[in-house]
Amino acid sequence: MAKKQFKSESKKLMNLMINSIYTNSEIFLRELISNASDAIDKLYYKSLTDNSIKIDKKDLAITISRDEEKRTLTISDNGIGMSEEELESDLGTIAKSGSENFKNDNEHKKDIDIIGQFGVGFYSAFMVAKDIKVISKKYGSKDAYMWESSGVDGYTVTKANKDSYGTDVILTLKDDTDDATYSDYLHEYELNNLIKKYSNYITYPIKMEVTKHQPKEGTKDEYEDIKEMETINDMVPIWKRSKVSDDEYNTFYKDKFNDYNNPLKVIKMNAEGQVSFKALLFIPSKAPMDFYTKEYEKGLQLYSNGVLIMDKCSDLLPDYYSFVKGVVDSEDLSLNISRETLQQDKRVKLIAQNIENKIHKELTNMLNEDRTNYEKFFDEFGIQIKYGVYDSWGINKDKLQDLLLFYSSKDKKYTTLKEYVERKKEGQKKIYYVCGETLDKVDNLPSVEEYKDKDIEVLYCTNYMDEFVMQTLHSYNDLDIVNIGSDQADLSTEEEKKALEQKNKDNKTLLDDMKKYINDVSEVKFTNKLKNSPVSLTSTGSVTIEMEKVINAMPTDQNISAVKVLEINENHPIAKYLMDLEKNKNDKELERISKILYEEARLIEGLPIENPTELTNLICDEIAK
Ligand code: ADP
């Protein structure tokens, strides 16, 4: 019989399928099962309005059978079936949505993508089969027909025998090669896994004969293999079930997302409106091993009415919530959605917005009502929130700032900006912070002394990103956020300021001389901010000492330097000593002391000592004097 020709686009796609060495060729099964499920849906919906259709819902099923000898895999359904014409029109031409996508894709790499992402439907079977027979009988018709094709050279449609309505898709698998073992698709174990992986939540039972190893009746220790039909899929996804225990959620999470720990928080969503969807989200209790590496891929599993369409849909999560795991299921999305079309899809955008708002709400609730867990969360993923604040020039800072936690001088525990502001002293117009490596180091910084003395709370920033976060935030509730080491942070009264200014003027020669001896500072001056410490190092300009440390520690060639100011405690005995040296014109000694004081200040700030030998010699000279 003369073969009928495929339309040219179908031919192109088929060629691609037949010659594909696409590693994900296993998705063919998902496609065929989903077609079978659609066909059953169609019949079922029709039966709801058409009394002449008499079906029993509990009989509706998809059956997978295999014949290892003949190398055939058969996917059968008792759905609506196809007439002779429909076999021609539906299988002779590639589904319209698919063909449009196909036309836009010329490069090979993209071809691979369409196979994976679009779900090219029925034709994907040509990735694994050398011959396909579709035997179908339309519901209500007495005749059955067979469509058959073994590739691009065309197809035939002939009359066939089939007792009941529905469709059998019979694949004769390709011969195994060094690269691909198609016969895997005939193995119970493999099929079981694939059905569970891709089609677990199809709403009709997917039945397959499975081997059970069980005790032989009438014997003691003997076992036998028994073959039994079994439903492989769970059918009702956990996110669609109404009564689910915490244990079930935990087990589902651990199974699905390969975590040993229970999630810190389970978030359930059931949205209706412009777009309907259900989501089940999890906040892990521990960051995955690869979370802070380039390899980590954010995203939620996306389902279209129970059928998995994308494993990690990144468009559903903003970067700052990339730690969230979970599934989203929407009846409003089609199976044929691609990564490219997703980005423009209004429904996906709406879902993503909903999800973001929900996560924000849940985190805020946790912060307010379950502080211990929120702090655990922040220890694991706080950096991600901080990153969100400072990323893209702070575009998202307003919505994220209240999720931030900082240590504070108050009790060295976490505080929010809001709590800081509520506690602050009356008349205090700024939010103060200080940066350093550890809580203890920061707590002992000379510059903190004055604030402690005046009972003004200071936020302790010990993360390398904090300085950048604070600079991006800039202000909170109209209060400027300032580093206590910067010019903007000055607690003195006008009188104190004037007195200090005078003192610096009176000692200009001394201070200028000292600056001359220390090349690295832009200025040496007396300060009234220190209590016990003799000196401290501050900076002027936009690069702070903390930024200098962070950027210079990065594995790039970039080196920056803060403009440094050496401040000398005007009330410390060293101040008087320096003035005396100047008065007595003891230049040698002044040079030595200036250098030692500068290095001391560097040490306190956690900056490296450039020339340790010189410093130790200076100290020894001073001792032996
Ligand atoms: P899509 O499912 O995206 O429409 P396919 O290429 O998978 O694209 O299928 C083309 C068409 O063939 C389907 O729309 C459907 O009308 C028909 N079809 C495929 N499989 C079956 C089946 N098992 N039962 C009934 N009709 C089917």
Coordinates of C-alpha atoms in Angstrom, one line a residue, residues 276-573:
S276 CA -5.5 29.2 39.8
F277 CA -2.8 27.1 41.2
K278 CA -1.8 25.1 44.1
A279 CA 1.7 25.2 45.6
L280 CA 3.5 23.3 48.3
L281 CA 6.7 25.1 49.4
F282 CA 9.4 24.3 51.8
I283 CA 12.0 26.3 53.6
P284 CA 14.9 23.8 54.3
S285 CA 16.3 23.8 57.8
K286 CA 19.9 23.5 56.5
A287 CA 21.4 25.1 53.4
P288 CA 22.2 22.3 50.8
M289 CA 25.9 21.6 50.4
D290 CA 26.0 23.3 47.1
F291 CA 23.8 26.2 48.0
Y292 CA 26.6 28.8 48.0
T293 CA 28.2 27.5 44.8
K294 CA 27.7 28.2 41.2
E295 CA 26.2 24.7 40.7
Y296 CA 23.1 25.5 42.8
E297 CA 20.0 25.9 40.6
K298 CA 17.0 27.6 42.1
G299 CA 13.5 26.8 41.0
L300 CA 10.3 25.1 41.7
Q301 CA 8.9 22.0 40.1
L302 CA 6.1 23.0 37.8
Y303 CA 3.1 20.8 37.1
S304 CA 0.3 21.3 34.7
N305 CA -2.6 19.5 36.3
G306 CA -0.5 16.8 37.8
V307 CA 1.9 16.3 34.9
L308 CA 5.4 17.4 35.5
I309 CA 6.4 20.0 32.9
M310 CA 9.6 21.5 34.4
D311 CA 11.8 20.3 37.1
K312 CA 13.4 23.6 38.2
C313 CA 11.4 26.5 37.0
S314 CA 13.6 29.4 38.0
D315 CA 11.1 32.1 36.9
L316 CA 8.9 31.2 39.8
L317 CA 11.4 32.4 42.5
P318 CA 13.4 35.6 42.9
D319 CA 17.1 35.1 43.7
Y320 CA 16.8 36.2 47.3
Y321 CA 14.3 33.4 47.9
S322 CA 16.4 30.8 46.0
F323 CA 16.5 28.5 49.0
V324 CA 12.8 27.7 48.7
K325 CA 12.0 24.2 47.4
G326 CA 8.6 23.0 46.3
V327 CA 6.0 22.3 43.6
V328 CA 3.5 24.4 41.8
D329 CA 0.6 22.9 40.0
S330 CA -1.7 24.9 37.7
E331 CA -4.5 23.8 35.5
D332 CA -4.1 27.0 33.6
L333 CA -0.7 26.1 32.1
S334 CA -0.3 24.0 29.0
L335 CA 2.0 21.1 28.7
N336 CA 3.7 22.8 25.8
I337 CA 5.3 25.6 27.7
S338 CA 8.9 26.3 27.2
R339 CA 11.5 28.2 29.2
E340 CA 11.4 31.0 26.6
T341 CA 7.6 31.3 26.5
L342 CA 7.5 31.0 30.3
Q343 CA 9.3 34.2 30.8
Q344 CA 6.7 36.1 28.8
D345 CA 3.7 34.2 30.2
K346 CA 1.5 36.4 32.2
R347 CA 0.1 33.6 34.2
V348 CA 3.6 32.5 35.2
K349 CA 4.4 36.0 36.3
L350 CA 1.2 36.2 38.3
I351 CA 2.0 32.9 40.0
A352 CA 5.6 34.0 40.7
Q353 CA 4.3 37.3 42.3
N354 CA 1.8 35.4 44.4
I355 CA 4.5 33.0 45.6
E356 CA 6.9 35.8 46.4
N357 CA 4.3 37.6 48.5
K358 CA 3.4 34.4 50.3
I359 CA 7.0 33.6 51.2
H360 CA 7.5 37.1 52.4
K361 CA 4.4 36.9 54.6
E362 CA 5.4 33.5 56.0
L363 CA 8.9 34.7 56.8
T364 CA 7.5 37.8 58.5
N365 CA 5.1 35.7 60.6
M366 CA 7.9 33.4 61.5
L367 CA 10.0 36.4 62.6
N368 CA 7.2 37.7 64.8
E369 CA 5.8 34.5 66.2
D370 CA 8.6 31.9 66.1
R371 CA 11.8 33.8 66.7
T372 CA 14.0 30.9 67.5
N373 CA 13.2 29.2 64.2
Y374 CA 13.5 32.5 62.3
E375 CA 17.0 33.0 63.8
K376 CA 17.9 29.5 62.6
F377 CA 16.6 30.3 59.2
F378 CA 18.6 33.5 59.2
D379 CA 21.8 31.8 60.2
E380 CA 21.4 29.5 57.1
F381 CA 20.0 31.8 54.5
G382 CA 20.4 35.4 55.9
I383 CA 23.1 36.1 53.4
Q384 CA 20.7 35.5 50.6
I385 CA 18.3 38.1 52.0
K386 CA 21.3 40.5 52.4
Y387 CA 22.3 39.8 48.9
G388 CA 18.7 40.7 47.8
V389 CA 19.0 44.0 49.6
Y390 CA 22.1 45.1 47.9
D391 CA 21.6 43.5 44.5
S392 CA 20.5 45.7 41.6
W393 CA 21.4 48.9 43.4
G394 CA 18.9 48.1 46.2
I395 CA 15.8 47.9 44.1
N396 CA 14.2 45.4 46.5
K397 CA 15.6 46.8 49.7
D398 CA 12.2 48.2 50.9
K399 CA 10.5 44.9 50.9
L400 CA 13.5 43.0 52.4
Q401 CA 14.8 45.3 55.1
D402 CA 12.5 44.1 57.8
L403 CA 13.6 40.5 57.3
L404 CA 17.2 41.4 58.2
L405 CA 18.8 40.6 61.6
F406 CA 21.9 42.1 63.0
Y407 CA 23.8 41.5 66.2
S408 CA 23.6 44.4 68.6
S409 CA 25.8 45.9 71.4
K410 CA 22.7 45.7 73.7
D411 CA 23.1 42.0 74.5
K412 CA 25.1 40.7 71.5
K413 CA 21.9 39.0 70.3
Y414 CA 20.0 39.4 67.0
T415 CA 17.8 42.4 66.5
T416 CA 15.8 43.8 63.6
L417 CA 16.0 47.4 62.5
K418 CA 12.5 47.9 63.7
E419 CA 13.3 46.7 67.2
Y420 CA 16.4 48.9 67.2
V421 CA 14.4 52.0 66.3
E422 CA 11.7 51.2 68.9
R423 CA 14.4 50.9 71.6
K424 CA 16.5 53.8 70.7
K425 CA 17.1 56.8 73.0
E426 CA 14.9 59.8 72.7
G427 CA 16.4 62.3 70.4
Q428 CA 18.7 59.8 68.7
K429 CA 18.6 60.6 65.0
K430 CA 20.7 58.0 63.5
I431 CA 21.2 54.2 63.5
Y432 CA 24.7 53.3 64.3
Y433 CA 26.7 50.3 63.2
V434 CA 30.2 49.0 63.3
C435 CA 31.9 46.3 61.3
G436 CA 34.5 43.7 62.2
E437 CA 35.4 40.1 62.0
T438 CA 33.8 38.6 65.1
L439 CA 31.3 39.7 67.7
D440 CA 34.0 39.9 70.4
K441 CA 36.5 41.8 68.2
V442 CA 33.8 44.3 67.3
D443 CA 32.7 44.6 70.9
N444 CA 36.2 45.5 71.9
L445 CA 36.8 48.1 69.2
P446 CA 38.0 51.5 70.7
S447 CA 35.3 53.3 68.7
V448 CA 32.5 51.4 70.4
E449 CA 33.6 52.6 73.9
E450 CA 32.0 56.0 73.7
Y451 CA 28.7 54.5 72.5
K452 CA 28.7 52.0 75.3
D453 CA 29.4 54.8 77.7
K454 CA 26.6 56.9 76.5
D455 CA 24.3 53.9 76.4
I456 CA 23.7 54.1 72.6
E457 CA 23.0 50.8 70.9
V458 CA 25.3 49.9 68.0
L459 CA 24.6 47.2 65.4
Y460 CA 27.4 44.7 65.2
C461 CA 28.1 43.7 61.6
T462 CA 30.3 40.6 61.3
N463 CA 29.5 39.5 57.8
Y464 CA 31.6 40.5 54.9
M465 CA 28.5 41.8 53.1
D466 CA 27.2 43.9 55.9
E467 CA 29.0 47.1 55.1
F468 CA 27.6 47.0 51.5
V469 CA 24.2 46.2 52.8
M470 CA 24.2 49.1 55.2
Q471 CA 25.4 51.5 52.5
T472 CA 22.7 50.3 50.2
L473 CA 20.0 50.7 52.9
H474 CA 21.4 54.1 53.6
S475 CA 18.4 54.9 55.9
Y476 CA 15.5 53.3 57.7
N477 CA 12.4 55.1 58.8
D478 CA 14.0 58.4 58.0
L479 CA 16.9 57.7 60.2
D480 CA 20.3 57.7 58.5
I481 CA 22.3 54.5 59.0
V482 CA 25.9 55.4 59.8
N483 CA 29.1 53.6 60.5
I484 CA 30.5 54.8 63.9
G485 CA 33.9 55.1 62.3
S486 CA 32.7 57.7 59.7
D487 CA 32.5 61.4 59.8
Q488 CA 28.8 61.4 60.0
A489 CA 28.8 59.7 63.4
D490 CA 29.7 62.3 66.0
L491 CA 28.1 62.3 69.4
S492 CA 29.8 65.4 70.8
T493 CA 28.0 68.6 71.7
E494 CA 28.7 71.8 69.9
E495 CA 31.0 72.9 72.8
E496 CA 32.9 69.7 72.8
K497 CA 33.4 70.0 69.1
K498 CA 34.7 73.5 69.3
A499 CA 37.1 72.6 72.1
L500 CA 38.5 69.7 70.2
E501 CA 38.8 71.8 67.0
Q502 CA 40.9 74.3 69.1
K503 CA 43.1 71.6 70.5
N504 CA 43.8 70.2 67.0
K505 CA 44.6 73.7 65.8
D506 CA 46.9 74.4 68.7
N507 CA 48.8 71.2 68.0
K508 CA 49.0 71.5 64.2
T509 CA 52.7 71.2 64.0
L510 CA 52.8 68.1 66.1
L511 CA 50.0 66.4 64.1
D512 CA 51.6 67.4 60.8
D513 CA 54.9 66.1 61.9
M514 CA 53.3 62.8 62.8
K515 CA 51.5 62.6 59.5
K516 CA 54.9 63.1 57.8
Y517 CA 56.3 60.0 59.6
I518 CA 53.4 57.8 58.7
N519 CA 52.9 57.8 55.0
D520 CA 49.6 55.9 54.9
V521 CA 47.3 58.4 56.6
S522 CA 45.7 61.5 55.3
E523 CA 45.4 63.0 58.7
V524 CA 46.4 62.7 62.3
K525 CA 44.1 64.3 64.9
F526 CA 43.1 64.2 68.5
T527 CA 39.7 62.8 69.3
N528 CA 37.4 62.9 72.3
K529 CA 35.5 59.7 71.3
L530 CA 37.9 57.2 72.9
K531 CA 37.8 56.2 76.5
N532 CA 40.5 53.7 77.3
S533 CA 42.2 53.1 74.0
P534 CA 45.1 55.3 73.0
V535 CA 44.4 55.4 69.3
S536 CA 41.9 54.3 66.6
L537 CA 41.9 54.3 62.8
T538 CA 39.0 55.7 60.9
S539 CA 38.3 56.6 57.3
T540 CA 37.0 59.4 55.2
G541 CA 35.4 59.1 51.8
S542 CA 33.3 56.3 50.4
V543 CA 35.7 53.4 50.9
T544 CA 35.7 52.2 54.5
I545 CA 38.4 50.1 56.2
E546 CA 35.9 47.2 56.3
M547 CA 35.4 47.5 52.5
E548 CA 39.2 47.6 52.0
K549 CA 39.5 44.3 53.9
V550 CA 36.7 42.6 52.0
I551 CA 37.7 43.6 48.5
N552 CA 41.4 42.9 49.1
A553 CA 40.6 39.4 50.4
M554 CA 38.8 38.6 47.1
P555 CA 40.7 36.4 44.7
T556 CA 40.9 39.2 42.1
D557 CA 43.7 41.6 41.3
Q558 CA 41.6 44.5 42.5
N559 CA 43.1 46.4 45.4
I560 CA 41.6 49.3 47.1
S561 CA 42.6 51.4 50.0
A562 CA 40.5 53.4 52.4
V563 CA 41.6 57.0 53.1
K564 CA 42.7 56.6 56.7
V565 CA 42.8 58.9 59.7
L566 CA 44.8 58.2 62.8
E567 CA 42.9 59.4 65.9
I568 CA 44.6 59.9 69.2
N569 CA 42.7 59.9 72.5
E570 CA 43.1 63.4 73.8
N571 CA 42.6 62.2 77.4
H572 CA 45.1 59.4 77.2
P573 CA 48.6 59.9 78.8

